[in-house]
Tab-separated table of C-alpha atoms in Angstrom:
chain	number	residue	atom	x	y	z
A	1	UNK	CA	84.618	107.008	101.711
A	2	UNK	CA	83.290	110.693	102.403
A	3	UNK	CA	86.455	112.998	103.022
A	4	UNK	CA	85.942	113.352	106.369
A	5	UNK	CA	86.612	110.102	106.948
A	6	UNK	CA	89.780	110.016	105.353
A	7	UNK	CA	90.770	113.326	107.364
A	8	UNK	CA	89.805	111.468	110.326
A	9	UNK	CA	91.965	108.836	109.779
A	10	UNK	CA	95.011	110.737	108.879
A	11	UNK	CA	94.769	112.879	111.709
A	12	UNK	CA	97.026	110.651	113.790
A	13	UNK	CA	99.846	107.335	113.220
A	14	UNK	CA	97.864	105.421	115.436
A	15	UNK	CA	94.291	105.342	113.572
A	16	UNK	CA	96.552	105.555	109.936
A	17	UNK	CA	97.789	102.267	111.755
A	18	UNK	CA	94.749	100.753	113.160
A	19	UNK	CA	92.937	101.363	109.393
A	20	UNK	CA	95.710	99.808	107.495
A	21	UNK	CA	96.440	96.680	109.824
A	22	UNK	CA	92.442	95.471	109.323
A	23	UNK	CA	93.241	94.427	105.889
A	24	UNK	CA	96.136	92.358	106.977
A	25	UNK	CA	94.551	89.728	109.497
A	26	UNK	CA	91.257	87.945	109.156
A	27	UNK	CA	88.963	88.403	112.152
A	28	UNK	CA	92.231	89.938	113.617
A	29	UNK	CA	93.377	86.493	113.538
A	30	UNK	CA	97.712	86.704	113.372
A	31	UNK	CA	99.604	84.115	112.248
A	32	UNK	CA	103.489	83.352	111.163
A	33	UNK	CA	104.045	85.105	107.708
A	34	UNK	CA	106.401	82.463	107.148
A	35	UNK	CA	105.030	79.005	108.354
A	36	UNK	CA	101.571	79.792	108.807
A	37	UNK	CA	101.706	78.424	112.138
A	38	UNK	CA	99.032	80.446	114.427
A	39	UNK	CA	100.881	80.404	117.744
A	40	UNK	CA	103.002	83.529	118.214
A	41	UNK	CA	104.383	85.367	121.270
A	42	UNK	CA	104.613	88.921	121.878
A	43	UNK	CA	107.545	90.676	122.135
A	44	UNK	CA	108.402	94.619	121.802
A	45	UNK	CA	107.387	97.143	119.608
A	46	UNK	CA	104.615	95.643	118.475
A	47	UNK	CA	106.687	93.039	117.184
A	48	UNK	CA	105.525	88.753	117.703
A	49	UNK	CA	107.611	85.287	117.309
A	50	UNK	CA	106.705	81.838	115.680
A	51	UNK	CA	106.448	79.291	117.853
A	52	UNK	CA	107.286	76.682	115.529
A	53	UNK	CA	109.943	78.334	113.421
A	54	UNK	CA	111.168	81.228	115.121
A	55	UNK	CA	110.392	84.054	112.980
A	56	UNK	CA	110.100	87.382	113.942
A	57	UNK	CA	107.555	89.745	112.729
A	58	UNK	CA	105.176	92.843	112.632
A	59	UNK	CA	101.906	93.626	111.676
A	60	UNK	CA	103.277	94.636	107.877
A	61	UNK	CA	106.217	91.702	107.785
A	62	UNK	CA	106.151	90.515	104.259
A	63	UNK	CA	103.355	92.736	102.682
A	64	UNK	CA	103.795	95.150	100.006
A	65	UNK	CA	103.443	98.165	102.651
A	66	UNK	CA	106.416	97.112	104.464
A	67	UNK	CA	108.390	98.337	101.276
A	68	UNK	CA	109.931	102.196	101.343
A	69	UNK	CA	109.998	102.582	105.483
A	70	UNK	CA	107.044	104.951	105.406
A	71	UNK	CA	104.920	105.805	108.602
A	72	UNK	CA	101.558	103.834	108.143
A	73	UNK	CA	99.759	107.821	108.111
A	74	UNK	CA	102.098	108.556	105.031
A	75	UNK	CA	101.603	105.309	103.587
A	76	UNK	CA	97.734	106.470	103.803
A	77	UNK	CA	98.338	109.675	102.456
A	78	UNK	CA	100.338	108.583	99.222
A	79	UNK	CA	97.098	105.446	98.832
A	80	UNK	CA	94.647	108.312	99.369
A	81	UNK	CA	96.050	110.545	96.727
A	82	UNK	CA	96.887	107.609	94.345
A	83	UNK	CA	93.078	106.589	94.314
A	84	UNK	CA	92.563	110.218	93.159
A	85	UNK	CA	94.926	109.884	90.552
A	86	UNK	CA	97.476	112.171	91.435
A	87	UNK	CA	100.804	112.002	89.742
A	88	UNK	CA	103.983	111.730	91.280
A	89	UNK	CA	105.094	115.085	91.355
A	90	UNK	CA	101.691	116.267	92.984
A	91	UNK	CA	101.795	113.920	95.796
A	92	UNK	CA	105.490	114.812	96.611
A	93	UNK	CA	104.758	118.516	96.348
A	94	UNK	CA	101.390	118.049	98.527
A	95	UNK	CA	102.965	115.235	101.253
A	96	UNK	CA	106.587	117.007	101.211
A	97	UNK	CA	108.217	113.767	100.433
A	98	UNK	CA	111.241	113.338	98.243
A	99	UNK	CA	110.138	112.148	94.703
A	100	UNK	CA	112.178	109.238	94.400
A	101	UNK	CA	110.222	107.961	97.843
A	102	UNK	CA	106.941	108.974	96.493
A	103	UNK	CA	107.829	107.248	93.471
A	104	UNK	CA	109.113	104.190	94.878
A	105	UNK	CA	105.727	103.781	97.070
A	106	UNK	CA	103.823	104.338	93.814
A	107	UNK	CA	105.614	101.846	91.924
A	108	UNK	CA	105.035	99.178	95.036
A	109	UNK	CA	101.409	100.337	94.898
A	110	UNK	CA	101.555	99.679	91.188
A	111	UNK	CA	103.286	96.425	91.617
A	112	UNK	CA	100.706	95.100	94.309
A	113	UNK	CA	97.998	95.982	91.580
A	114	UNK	CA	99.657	93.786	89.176
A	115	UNK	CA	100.142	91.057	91.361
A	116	UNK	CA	96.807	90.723	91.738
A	117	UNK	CA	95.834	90.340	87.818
A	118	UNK	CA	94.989	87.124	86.297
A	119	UNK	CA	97.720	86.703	84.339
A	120	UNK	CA	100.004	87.981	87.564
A	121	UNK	CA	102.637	85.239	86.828
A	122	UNK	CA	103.280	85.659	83.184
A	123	UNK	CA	103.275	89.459	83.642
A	124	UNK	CA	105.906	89.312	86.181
A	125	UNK	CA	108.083	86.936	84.792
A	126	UNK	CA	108.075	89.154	81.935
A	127	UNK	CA	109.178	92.133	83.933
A	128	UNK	CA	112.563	90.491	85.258
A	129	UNK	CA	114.387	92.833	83.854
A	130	UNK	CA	112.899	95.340	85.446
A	131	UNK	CA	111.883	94.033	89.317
A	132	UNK	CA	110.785	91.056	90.860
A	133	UNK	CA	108.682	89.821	93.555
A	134	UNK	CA	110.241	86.978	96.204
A	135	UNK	CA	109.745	86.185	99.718
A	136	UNK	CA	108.076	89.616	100.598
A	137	UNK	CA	109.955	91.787	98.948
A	138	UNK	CA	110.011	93.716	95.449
A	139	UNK	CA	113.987	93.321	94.237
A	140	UNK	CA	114.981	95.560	91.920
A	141	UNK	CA	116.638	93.791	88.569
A	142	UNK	CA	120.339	94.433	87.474
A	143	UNK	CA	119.449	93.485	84.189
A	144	UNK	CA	120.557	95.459	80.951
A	145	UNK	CA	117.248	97.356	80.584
A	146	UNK	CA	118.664	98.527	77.163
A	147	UNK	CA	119.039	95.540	75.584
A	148	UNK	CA	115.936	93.782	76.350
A	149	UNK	CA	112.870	93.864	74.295
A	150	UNK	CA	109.995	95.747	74.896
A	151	UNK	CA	107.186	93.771	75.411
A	152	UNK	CA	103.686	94.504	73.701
A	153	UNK	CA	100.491	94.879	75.182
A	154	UNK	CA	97.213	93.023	73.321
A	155	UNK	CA	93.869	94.306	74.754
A	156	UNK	CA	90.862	92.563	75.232
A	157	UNK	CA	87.068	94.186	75.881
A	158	UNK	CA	84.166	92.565	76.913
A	159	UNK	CA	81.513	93.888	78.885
A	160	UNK	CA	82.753	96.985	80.010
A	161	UNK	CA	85.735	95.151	81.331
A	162	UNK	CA	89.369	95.254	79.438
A	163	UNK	CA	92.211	92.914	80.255
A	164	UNK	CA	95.352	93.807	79.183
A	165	UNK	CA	98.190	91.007	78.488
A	166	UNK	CA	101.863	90.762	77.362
A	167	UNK	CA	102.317	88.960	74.366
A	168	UNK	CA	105.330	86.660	74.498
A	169	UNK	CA	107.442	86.860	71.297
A	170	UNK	CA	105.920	89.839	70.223
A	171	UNK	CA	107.950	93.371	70.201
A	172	UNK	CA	107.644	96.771	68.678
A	173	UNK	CA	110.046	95.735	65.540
A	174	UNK	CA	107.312	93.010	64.703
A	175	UNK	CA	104.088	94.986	64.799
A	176	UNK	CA	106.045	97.607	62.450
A	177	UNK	CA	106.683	95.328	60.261
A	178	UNK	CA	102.751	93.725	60.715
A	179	UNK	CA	101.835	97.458	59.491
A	180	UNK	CA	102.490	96.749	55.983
A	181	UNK	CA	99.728	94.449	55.956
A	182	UNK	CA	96.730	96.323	54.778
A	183	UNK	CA	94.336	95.223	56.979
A	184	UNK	CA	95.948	97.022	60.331
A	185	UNK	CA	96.479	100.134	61.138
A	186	UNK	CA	98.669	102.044	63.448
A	187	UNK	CA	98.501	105.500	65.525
A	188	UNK	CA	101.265	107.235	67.597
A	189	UNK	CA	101.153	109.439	70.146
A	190	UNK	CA	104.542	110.168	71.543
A	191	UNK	CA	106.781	107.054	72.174
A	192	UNK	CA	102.992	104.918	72.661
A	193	UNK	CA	102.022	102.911	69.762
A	194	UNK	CA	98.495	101.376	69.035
A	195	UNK	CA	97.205	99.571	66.468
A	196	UNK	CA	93.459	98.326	65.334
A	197	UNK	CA	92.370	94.719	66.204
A	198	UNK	CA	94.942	92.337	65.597
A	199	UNK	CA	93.848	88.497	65.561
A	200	UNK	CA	91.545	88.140	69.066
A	201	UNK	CA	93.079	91.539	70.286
A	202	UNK	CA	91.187	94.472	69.810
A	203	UNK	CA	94.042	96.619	70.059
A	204	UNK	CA	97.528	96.140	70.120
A	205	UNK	CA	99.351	98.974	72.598
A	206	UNK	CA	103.019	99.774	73.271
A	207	UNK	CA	105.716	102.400	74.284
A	208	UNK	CA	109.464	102.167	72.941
A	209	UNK	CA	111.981	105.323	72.425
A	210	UNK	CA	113.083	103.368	69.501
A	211	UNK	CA	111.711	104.887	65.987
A	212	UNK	CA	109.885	102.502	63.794
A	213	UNK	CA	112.542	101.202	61.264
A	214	UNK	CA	111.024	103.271	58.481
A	215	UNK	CA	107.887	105.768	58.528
A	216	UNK	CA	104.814	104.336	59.382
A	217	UNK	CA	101.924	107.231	58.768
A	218	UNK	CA	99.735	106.918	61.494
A	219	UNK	CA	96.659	106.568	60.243
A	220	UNK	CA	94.894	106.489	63.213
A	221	UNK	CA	94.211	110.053	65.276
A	222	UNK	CA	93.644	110.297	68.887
A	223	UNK	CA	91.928	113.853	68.471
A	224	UNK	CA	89.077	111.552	66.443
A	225	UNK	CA	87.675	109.034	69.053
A	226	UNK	CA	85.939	107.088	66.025
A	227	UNK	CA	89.950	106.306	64.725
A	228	UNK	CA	90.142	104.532	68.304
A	229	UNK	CA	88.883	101.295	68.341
A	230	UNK	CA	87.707	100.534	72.727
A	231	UNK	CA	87.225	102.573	75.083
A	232	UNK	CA	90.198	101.205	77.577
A	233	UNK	CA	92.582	102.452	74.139
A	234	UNK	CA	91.102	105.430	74.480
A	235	UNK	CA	91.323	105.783	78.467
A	236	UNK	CA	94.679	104.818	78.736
A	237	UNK	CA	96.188	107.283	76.036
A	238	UNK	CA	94.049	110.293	77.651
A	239	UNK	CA	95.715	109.382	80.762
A	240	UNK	CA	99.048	109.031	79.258
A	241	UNK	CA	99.235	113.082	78.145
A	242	UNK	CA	99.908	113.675	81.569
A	243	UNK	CA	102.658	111.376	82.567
A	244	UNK	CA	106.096	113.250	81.905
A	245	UNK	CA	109.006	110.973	81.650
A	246	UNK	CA	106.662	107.543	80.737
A	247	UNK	CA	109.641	105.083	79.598
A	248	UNK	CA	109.205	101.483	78.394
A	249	UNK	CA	110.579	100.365	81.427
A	250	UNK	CA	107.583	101.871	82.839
A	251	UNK	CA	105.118	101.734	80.694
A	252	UNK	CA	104.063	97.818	82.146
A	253	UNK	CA	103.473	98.762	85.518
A	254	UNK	CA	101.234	102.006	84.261
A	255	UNK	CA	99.142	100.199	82.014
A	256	UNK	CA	97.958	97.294	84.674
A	257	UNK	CA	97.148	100.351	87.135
A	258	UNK	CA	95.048	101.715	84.542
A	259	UNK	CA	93.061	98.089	83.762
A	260	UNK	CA	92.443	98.396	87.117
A	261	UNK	CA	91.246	101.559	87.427
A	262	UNK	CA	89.175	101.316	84.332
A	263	UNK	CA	88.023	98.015	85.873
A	264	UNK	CA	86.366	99.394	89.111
A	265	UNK	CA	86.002	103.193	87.780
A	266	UNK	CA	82.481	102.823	89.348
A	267	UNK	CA	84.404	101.678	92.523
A	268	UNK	CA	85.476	103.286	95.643
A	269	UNK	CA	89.347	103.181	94.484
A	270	UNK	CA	90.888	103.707	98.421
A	271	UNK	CA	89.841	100.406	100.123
A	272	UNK	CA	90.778	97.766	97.302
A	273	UNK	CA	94.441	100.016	97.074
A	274	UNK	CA	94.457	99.466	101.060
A	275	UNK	CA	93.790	96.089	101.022
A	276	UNK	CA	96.306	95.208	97.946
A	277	UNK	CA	98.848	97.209	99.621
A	278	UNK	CA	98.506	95.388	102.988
A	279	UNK	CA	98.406	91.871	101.140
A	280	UNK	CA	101.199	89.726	101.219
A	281	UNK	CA	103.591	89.759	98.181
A	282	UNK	CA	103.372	86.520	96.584
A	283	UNK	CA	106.355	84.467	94.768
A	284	UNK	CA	106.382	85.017	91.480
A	285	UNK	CA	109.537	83.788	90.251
């Protein structure tokens, strides 16, 4: 999309609203978010009723959008400048939101992103302890977040496409301890750890406050690409020097935005962020 496009559509609520809502309904086709049934009355505020079970909904009822009680034009704004990779901080200062709302939307952008991955279940179910996603909405875990593991990425290339999967039963102490065999190596930079191929991995990657049991000498350098094995490896620790404040609780969420970004970096980013955003959010328990 050219930017005036995008200016055009942010200049009011109403064509933020109209933009947004034609990724939620096929050939503008409503039906119950609940039942499925197709036969709905309308009732206020834009609002509509099942007629076979009674639910009431919107336009957003159920989707990932409907999370944070933003204005569709500031849900817009927040997609727009998360396609261009803004951080955080940026977008707050630009939109004059609060962080923690900016941050929230991001991490439901990020969330829809990862719900949409091939291994969606496994990587979610791995994440109770951070959030889940049931019935529409993203819950937020009471779970000790201390005393859980944290869980280890294994990356995969193949034709200019990288998938990037958490490895059950695998956790920082354990590829520490695989670093005294002397066929794999290990590099560092800050609290992310990544390794050379490991079994059908080309790359093992992780993030953990907690220092390696005893020193490891990095013998891999990100200043020397050829150190590096893949080029996702390399994109995602160029794109972590920016991110202030990247904990392991995080660290999941950020690295299946940036398979996706590195997935459709030829790609118009805006409309497939739109269109995950507006989907609905599947149960994943």
């Amino acid at each position: 999309m050219h930017a005036e496009e995008i200016d055009n559509l942010l200049q009011s609520e109403t064509r933020a609203f109209r933009y947004l809502v034609r990724f939620c309904w096929k050939n503008h086709q409503r039906f119950c978010p609940r039942c499925r049934h197709r036969k709905t009355y309308k009732l206020r505020d834009q609002r509509r009723r099942c007629a076979r079970c009674g639910y009431t909904f919107h336009d957003f009822s159920g989707r990932w959008i409907n999370n944070g009680g933003l204005a569709c034009r500031q849900w817009l704004q927040i997609i727009t400048f998360f396609a261009m990779d803004y951080t955080v901080l940026a977008m707050s200062r630009e939109l004059n939101l609060a962080y923690n709302t900016v941050y929230k939307a991001v991490t439901t952008l990020r969330c829809a992103i990862a719900a949409n991955a091939n291994d969606a279940r496994t990587f979610f179910s791995m994440q109770q302890r951070v959030f889940s996603a049931s019935r529409g909405r993203m819950v937020p875990s009471h779970q000790d977040k201390a005393t859980t593991p944290v869980p280890i990425f294994g990356i995969r290339e193949h034709a200019d496409q990288a998938t990037a999967t958490l490895l059950p039963g695998i956790f920082p102490k354990t590829a520490f301890n695989f670093h005294h065999d002397p066929g794999l190596q290990i590099g560092q930079l800050g609290k992310i750890f990544f390794t050379s191929p490991y079994q059908e991995y080309d790359a093992l990657l992780f993030c953990t406050h907690v220092p390696p049991p005893c020193p490891i000498n990095p013998t891999m350098n990100l200043g020397k690409p050829a150190s590096v094995k893949g080029s996702f490896v390399r994109f995602a620790l160029e794109h972590t020097r920016r991110c202030k404040g990247l904990s392991p609780e995080r660290f999941p969420l950020y690295i299946k935005e940036l398979e996706f970004r590195f997935n459709n970096r030829t790609r118009v980013l805006l409309p497939l962020i739109a269109e995950l955003a507006c989907g609905f959010v599947p149960n994943l328990e």
